[in-house]
Short mmCIF file of C-alpha atoms in Angstrom, two decimals:
data_model
loop_
_atom_site.label_atom_id
_atom_site.label_comp_id
_atom_site.label_asym_id
_atom_site.label_seq_id
_atom_site.Cartn_x
_atom_site.Cartn_y
_atom_site.Cartn_z
CA MET A 241 22.02 -22.89 0.82
CA SER A 242 20.38 -26.35 0.48
CA SER A 243 17.47 -28.03 0.78
CA LYS A 244 18.45 -29.07 3.84
CA THR A 245 19.73 -25.95 5.40
CA PRO A 246 18.27 -25.67 9.15
CA ILE A 247 16.16 -22.92 9.76
CA GLY A 248 14.92 -21.35 13.02
CA MET A 249 12.01 -19.66 12.76
CA ILE A 250 10.22 -16.68 15.47
CA GLY A 251 6.89 -15.63 14.82
CA ILE A 252 4.31 -17.98 13.52
CA GLY A 253 1.09 -16.09 13.24
CA LEU A 254 -1.51 -16.12 10.09
CA MET A 255 1.76 -15.07 7.90
CA GLY A 256 4.33 -17.21 9.57
CA HIS A 257 2.76 -20.07 9.66
CA GLY A 258 2.34 -20.22 5.98
CA ILE A 259 6.05 -19.21 5.49
CA ALA A 260 6.92 -22.38 8.31
CA THR A 261 4.46 -24.63 6.45
CA ASN A 262 6.15 -24.35 2.91
CA LEU A 263 9.84 -24.41 4.54
CA VAL A 264 8.81 -27.77 5.91
CA LYS A 265 7.48 -29.12 2.83
CA HIS A 266 10.86 -27.80 0.69
CA GLY A 267 12.60 -30.32 3.42
CA HIS A 268 14.32 -28.07 5.27
CA PRO A 269 14.92 -28.79 9.32
CA LEU A 270 12.55 -25.97 11.18
CA THR A 271 12.83 -24.97 14.47
CA VAL A 272 10.27 -22.49 15.74
CA LEU A 273 9.72 -20.08 19.02
CA GLU A 274 6.97 -21.35 21.24
CA HIS A 275 5.51 -18.21 21.75
CA PRO A 276 1.75 -17.51 22.90
CA GLY A 277 0.97 -15.48 19.59
CA ASN A 278 1.68 -18.21 17.31
CA GLN A 279 -1.23 -20.10 15.24
CA PRO A 280 -1.31 -23.54 15.98
CA LEU A 281 1.74 -25.59 15.86
CA ASP A 282 0.65 -28.88 15.78
CA ALA A 283 0.68 -29.30 11.93
CA LEU A 284 3.71 -27.99 11.96
CA LYS A 285 5.15 -30.85 14.27
CA ALA A 286 3.34 -33.71 12.43
CA ALA A 287 5.09 -32.43 9.52
CA GLY A 288 8.45 -32.54 11.20
CA ALA A 289 9.22 -29.23 12.87
CA LYS A 290 10.58 -28.91 16.27
CA SER A 291 9.29 -26.25 19.16
CA VAL A 292 11.76 -24.84 21.70
CA ALA A 293 11.18 -22.61 24.55
CA SER A 294 14.07 -20.53 23.94
CA ILE A 295 15.50 -18.23 21.38
CA ALA A 296 19.10 -20.02 22.53
CA GLU A 297 18.28 -23.47 21.86
CA LEU A 298 16.42 -21.73 18.33
CA THR A 299 19.98 -20.33 17.48
CA ALA A 300 21.67 -23.39 18.25
CA ALA A 301 19.89 -25.31 15.68
CA ALA A 302 19.88 -23.00 12.94
CA GLU A 303 21.86 -21.70 9.99
CA VAL A 304 19.52 -19.18 8.80
CA ILE A 305 17.08 -17.66 10.81
CA VAL A 306 13.58 -16.09 9.91
CA LEU A 307 11.79 -13.36 11.79
CA CYS A 308 7.96 -12.81 10.94
CA VAL A 309 6.88 -10.41 13.88
CA THR A 310 4.39 -7.51 14.09
CA GLY A 311 7.15 -4.25 13.48
CA SER A 312 9.78 -2.76 14.59
CA PRO A 313 10.08 -2.79 18.24
CA GLN A 314 9.41 -6.90 17.74
CA VAL A 315 12.26 -7.33 15.61
CA GLU A 316 14.19 -4.81 17.80
CA ALA A 317 13.18 -6.75 21.05
CA VAL A 318 13.73 -10.29 19.35
CA LEU A 319 17.31 -9.36 18.00
CA LEU A 320 18.24 -6.83 20.44
CA GLY A 321 17.12 -7.40 23.73
CA ASP A 322 18.47 -9.18 26.39
CA GLY A 323 18.60 -13.24 25.63
CA GLY A 324 17.88 -11.78 22.31
CA VAL A 325 19.19 -14.04 19.17
CA LEU A 326 22.21 -11.51 19.29
CA ALA A 327 23.40 -13.28 22.37
CA SER A 328 23.98 -16.62 21.13
CA LEU A 329 23.77 -16.33 17.30
CA LYS A 330 26.79 -18.35 15.97
CA PRO A 331 28.85 -16.76 13.45
CA GLY A 332 28.02 -16.63 9.81
CA THR A 333 23.90 -16.73 10.36
CA VAL A 334 22.10 -15.11 8.08
CA VAL A 335 18.79 -13.14 9.71
CA ILE A 336 15.88 -12.79 7.62
CA ASP A 337 13.49 -10.36 8.49
CA CYS A 338 10.43 -10.63 7.29
CA SER A 339 8.30 -8.10 9.20
CA THR A 340 7.11 -5.09 8.17
CA ALA A 341 9.42 -2.47 9.81
CA ILE A 342 10.49 0.94 9.44
CA PRO A 343 13.74 1.57 7.33
CA SER A 344 16.09 3.52 9.77
CA SER A 345 15.54 0.59 12.37
CA THR A 346 16.34 -1.67 10.27
CA LEU A 347 19.67 -0.44 9.26
CA ARG A 348 20.44 -0.01 12.93
CA VAL A 349 19.52 -3.97 13.50
CA ALA A 350 21.55 -5.24 10.38
CA GLU A 351 24.74 -3.17 11.96
CA ALA A 352 23.92 -5.10 15.49
CA VAL A 353 23.71 -8.34 13.65
CA GLN A 354 27.14 -7.83 11.36
CA ARG A 355 28.48 -6.72 14.65
CA ALA A 356 27.91 -9.96 15.93
CA GLY A 357 29.17 -12.10 13.46
CA GLY A 358 25.82 -12.45 11.23
CA ARG A 359 24.56 -11.42 7.87
CA PHE A 360 21.13 -9.57 7.05
CA LEU A 361 18.61 -9.64 4.64
CA ASP A 362 15.54 -7.68 5.01
CA ALA A 363 12.41 -9.48 3.13
CA PRO A 364 8.95 -8.21 3.72
CA MET A 365 6.15 -9.72 1.93
CA THR A 366 3.09 -8.54 0.34
CA ARG A 367 -0.14 -10.46 -0.59
CA THR A 368 -2.73 -12.09 2.22
CA PRO A 369 -2.27 -15.51 4.28
CA LYS A 370 -3.90 -17.35 1.83
CA GLU A 371 -0.88 -16.88 -0.18
CA ALA A 372 1.47 -17.61 2.60
CA ALA A 373 -0.14 -20.81 2.96
CA GLU A 374 0.21 -21.79 -0.95
CA GLY A 375 4.06 -20.67 -1.11
CA ARG A 376 2.75 -17.53 -3.24
CA LEU A 377 4.09 -14.73 -1.42
CA ASN A 378 5.67 -11.68 -3.06
CA LEU A 379 8.94 -10.72 -1.38
CA LEU A 380 11.14 -7.49 -1.18
CA VAL A 381 14.56 -8.19 -0.46
CA GLY A 382 17.13 -5.64 0.87
CA GLY A 383 20.63 -6.70 1.14
CA ASP A 384 24.10 -7.69 -0.38
CA ALA A 385 23.23 -9.28 -3.79
CA ALA A 386 25.76 -12.38 -3.44
CA LEU A 387 24.16 -13.01 -0.01
CA PHE A 388 20.40 -12.80 -1.93
CA ALA A 389 21.27 -14.98 -4.86
CA GLN A 390 22.77 -17.26 -2.32
CA CYS A 391 19.44 -17.48 -0.07
CA ARG A 392 17.10 -17.17 -2.89
CA PRO A 393 16.31 -20.74 -2.82
CA ILE A 394 15.07 -20.83 0.93
CA LEU A 395 12.72 -17.72 -0.34
CA ALA A 396 11.67 -19.58 -2.95
CA CYS A 397 10.29 -22.18 -0.54
CA PHE A 398 7.74 -19.58 0.22
CA ALA A 399 7.06 -17.07 -2.63
CA GLU A 400 6.03 -16.62 -5.88
CA ASN A 401 7.81 -13.35 -6.86
CA ILE A 402 10.99 -12.50 -5.25
CA THR A 403 12.24 -8.57 -6.08
CA HIS A 404 16.05 -7.58 -5.30
CA THR A 405 15.37 -3.87 -4.28
CA GLY A 406 18.54 -3.07 -3.11
CA ALA A 407 20.64 -2.44 -0.40
CA VAL A 408 19.63 -3.33 3.10
CA GLY A 409 16.47 -1.30 4.18
CA THR A 410 15.39 -0.94 0.60
CA GLY A 411 13.06 -4.04 0.81
CA HIS A 412 11.65 -2.43 4.06
CA GLY A 413 11.14 0.75 2.38
CA MET A 414 9.23 -0.50 -0.79
CA LYS A 415 6.93 -2.13 1.34
CA LEU A 416 5.86 0.24 3.16
CA LEU A 417 5.68 2.20 -0.44
CA HIS A 418 3.37 -0.47 -1.59
CA ASN A 419 1.01 -0.74 1.59
CA TYR A 420 0.87 3.23 1.40
CA VAL A 421 -0.25 2.63 -2.23
CA SER A 422 -2.83 -0.12 -1.48
CA LEU A 423 -3.80 0.72 1.76
CA GLY A 424 -4.52 4.09 0.38
CA THR A 425 -6.69 2.73 -2.50
CA VAL A 426 -8.63 0.56 -0.40
CA ALA A 427 -9.67 3.77 2.11
CA LEU A 428 -10.55 5.79 -1.25
CA ILE A 429 -12.93 3.22 -2.08
CA ALA A 430 -14.46 2.68 0.88
CA GLU A 431 -14.89 6.19 1.56
CA ALA A 432 -16.48 6.37 -1.72
CA ALA A 433 -18.44 2.97 -1.05
CA ALA A 434 -19.90 4.71 1.88
CA CYS A 435 -21.20 7.93 -0.18
CA ALA A 436 -22.73 5.39 -2.36
CA GLN A 437 -24.59 3.78 0.69
CA ARG A 438 -25.95 7.08 1.89
CA SER A 439 -26.59 8.59 -1.26
CA GLY A 440 -28.81 5.07 -2.62
CA VAL A 441 -26.42 3.67 -4.96
CA GLN A 442 -26.98 -0.27 -4.94
CA PRO A 443 -23.67 -2.21 -3.87
CA GLU A 444 -23.61 -3.85 -6.83
CA VAL A 445 -23.64 -1.02 -9.46
CA PHE A 446 -21.45 1.10 -7.45
CA VAL A 447 -18.70 -2.00 -7.98
CA ASP A 448 -19.69 -2.60 -11.35
CA VAL A 449 -19.07 1.13 -12.75
CA LEU A 450 -16.18 1.39 -11.07
CA ALA A 451 -14.62 -2.29 -12.27
CA LYS A 452 -15.13 -0.97 -15.77
CA GLY A 453 -13.80 2.27 -14.90
CA GLY A 454 -10.95 3.91 -13.65
CA GLY A 455 -11.70 2.28 -10.47
CA GLY A 456 -11.21 -1.38 -11.21
CA GLY A 457 -8.10 -3.40 -9.68
CA VAL A 458 -7.24 -5.37 -7.04
CA ALA A 459 -8.05 -3.15 -4.12
CA LEU A 460 -11.95 -3.09 -5.73
CA GLU A 461 -11.76 -6.65 -5.50
CA ARG A 462 -10.41 -7.30 -1.87
CA LEU A 463 -13.36 -4.59 -0.86
CA LYS A 464 -16.19 -5.98 -3.53
CA PRO A 465 -17.31 -9.29 -1.27
CA PHE A 466 -17.70 -6.78 1.68
CA ILE A 467 -19.32 -4.00 -0.31
CA THR A 468 -22.09 -6.43 -1.90
CA ARG A 469 -22.73 -9.01 0.81
CA LYS A 470 -20.59 -8.06 4.13
CA ASP A 471 -17.95 -10.44 3.76
CA ALA A 472 -14.72 -9.30 5.47
CA ASN A 473 -12.54 -12.88 4.53
CA SER A 474 -11.61 -11.18 1.29
CA LEU A 475 -8.75 -9.00 3.12
CA ARG A 476 -7.90 -10.67 6.46
CA PHE A 477 -5.79 -7.58 7.75
CA ALA A 478 -6.55 -6.00 10.75
CA MET A 479 -7.47 -2.10 11.23
CA SER A 480 -4.67 -1.87 13.29
CA ASN A 481 -2.40 -3.35 11.36
CA ALA A 482 -2.78 -0.80 8.71
CA GLN A 483 -2.87 1.74 11.01
CA LYS A 484 0.82 0.53 12.21
CA ASP A 485 2.03 0.09 8.49
CA LEU A 486 0.62 4.08 7.60
CA GLY A 487 2.70 5.10 10.96
CA TYR A 488 5.79 3.94 9.99
CA TYR A 489 5.37 5.08 6.27
CA ALA A 490 4.84 8.45 7.41
CA GLU A 491 7.72 7.87 9.93
CA MET A 492 9.89 7.20 6.73
CA ALA A 493 8.29 10.13 4.71
CA GLY A 494 9.25 12.57 7.92
CA ASP A 495 12.77 10.97 7.93
CA ILE A 496 13.49 11.96 4.40
CA GLY A 497 11.04 15.05 3.88
CA ALA A 498 8.86 13.10 1.64
CA ALA A 499 5.46 14.68 0.79
CA GLN A 500 2.79 13.12 2.94
CA ALA A 501 -0.32 15.04 3.42
CA ILE A 502 -2.45 12.48 1.60
CA ALA A 503 -0.57 9.51 3.87
CA ASP A 504 -1.47 11.90 6.86
CA ALA A 505 -4.98 11.39 6.21
CA VAL A 506 -5.29 7.96 5.01
CA LEU A 507 -3.32 7.60 8.13
CA ALA A 508 -6.15 9.34 10.45
CA THR A 509 -9.02 7.58 8.68
CA TYR A 510 -7.53 3.92 9.85
CA ALA A 511 -7.20 5.69 13.08
CA GLY A 512 -10.14 6.55 13.15
CA ALA A 513 -11.55 3.30 12.48
CA VAL A 514 -9.52 1.76 15.16
CA GLU A 515 -10.93 4.05 17.91
CA GLN A 516 -14.53 3.32 16.59
CA GLY A 517 -14.32 -0.36 16.02
CA GLY A 518 -11.57 -1.76 17.52
CA PRO A 519 -8.15 -3.15 16.64
CA GLN A 520 -9.23 -6.26 14.98
CA ARG A 521 -11.67 -5.44 12.97
CA TYR A 522 -10.44 -6.49 9.20
CA VAL A 523 -9.42 -3.50 6.64
CA PRO A 524 -12.85 -4.43 4.46
CA GLU A 525 -14.93 -3.33 7.21
CA LEU A 526 -13.91 -0.03 7.02
CA VAL A 527 -16.62 0.52 4.62
CA GLU A 528 -19.30 0.20 7.36
CA LEU A 529 -17.51 2.42 9.95
CA LEU A 530 -17.25 5.20 7.24
CA ALA A 531 -21.03 4.90 6.47
CA LYS A 532 -22.12 5.33 9.86
CA LYS A 533 -20.14 8.43 10.43
#
């Protein structure tokens, strides 16, 4: 893979826009699929990216196709559906799925890509749109080691830390493990912050004591702006996406018979927040929603 490898990308949302921006910045000819869910494409086009209206046009232009869509149903639709990527995939094309997905679905998708003559990596990400724009994502990559090494220069265009997790599907599995721990910790702190609010503990005192003790860490830092001044922008992650990711984790745990009692409670917390406050509220607002219960 060279710096001039032509890349096609599907899913130019909050995270995908940052990925696309950095691919263009590093000199890759980039073709993106037009879609109502995309972020504005003006800056990408001004930087040299091309947009197309059909998947067939995108596959014709690309040697590598990057997906950054919502989840497994969207990945399956984009790849396997009528007029999907596999209908016009060129032999040897590499599909890199940066979405969050269920590992059992990923394995089915990867097999279908391989039958169609392509190659597949699952490469979900952690961190936020800020790091995506900065080219500083963390990537968890599942797939053949030789293919991973071949694609690493492309991944390095938009990622700071890149971990090869093992075979196909392990990247998506590790992403779900990560998000369960991350979102679970956020939910625990949010519930405690709501209790503190009701019991009269000052927000600054609550945050300071946790930060100096066992409650310190990334989750607290991401919640701190909302706890202290009602600013939710430090974690621009929709409550509905949290519910989806935790639902995926619960499905994965169920598939392999793993313990999941705590996971079920965390999932119920986010599901209740979506019902109470709507799907687009940012995760830090969980504090306020729980305080109102």
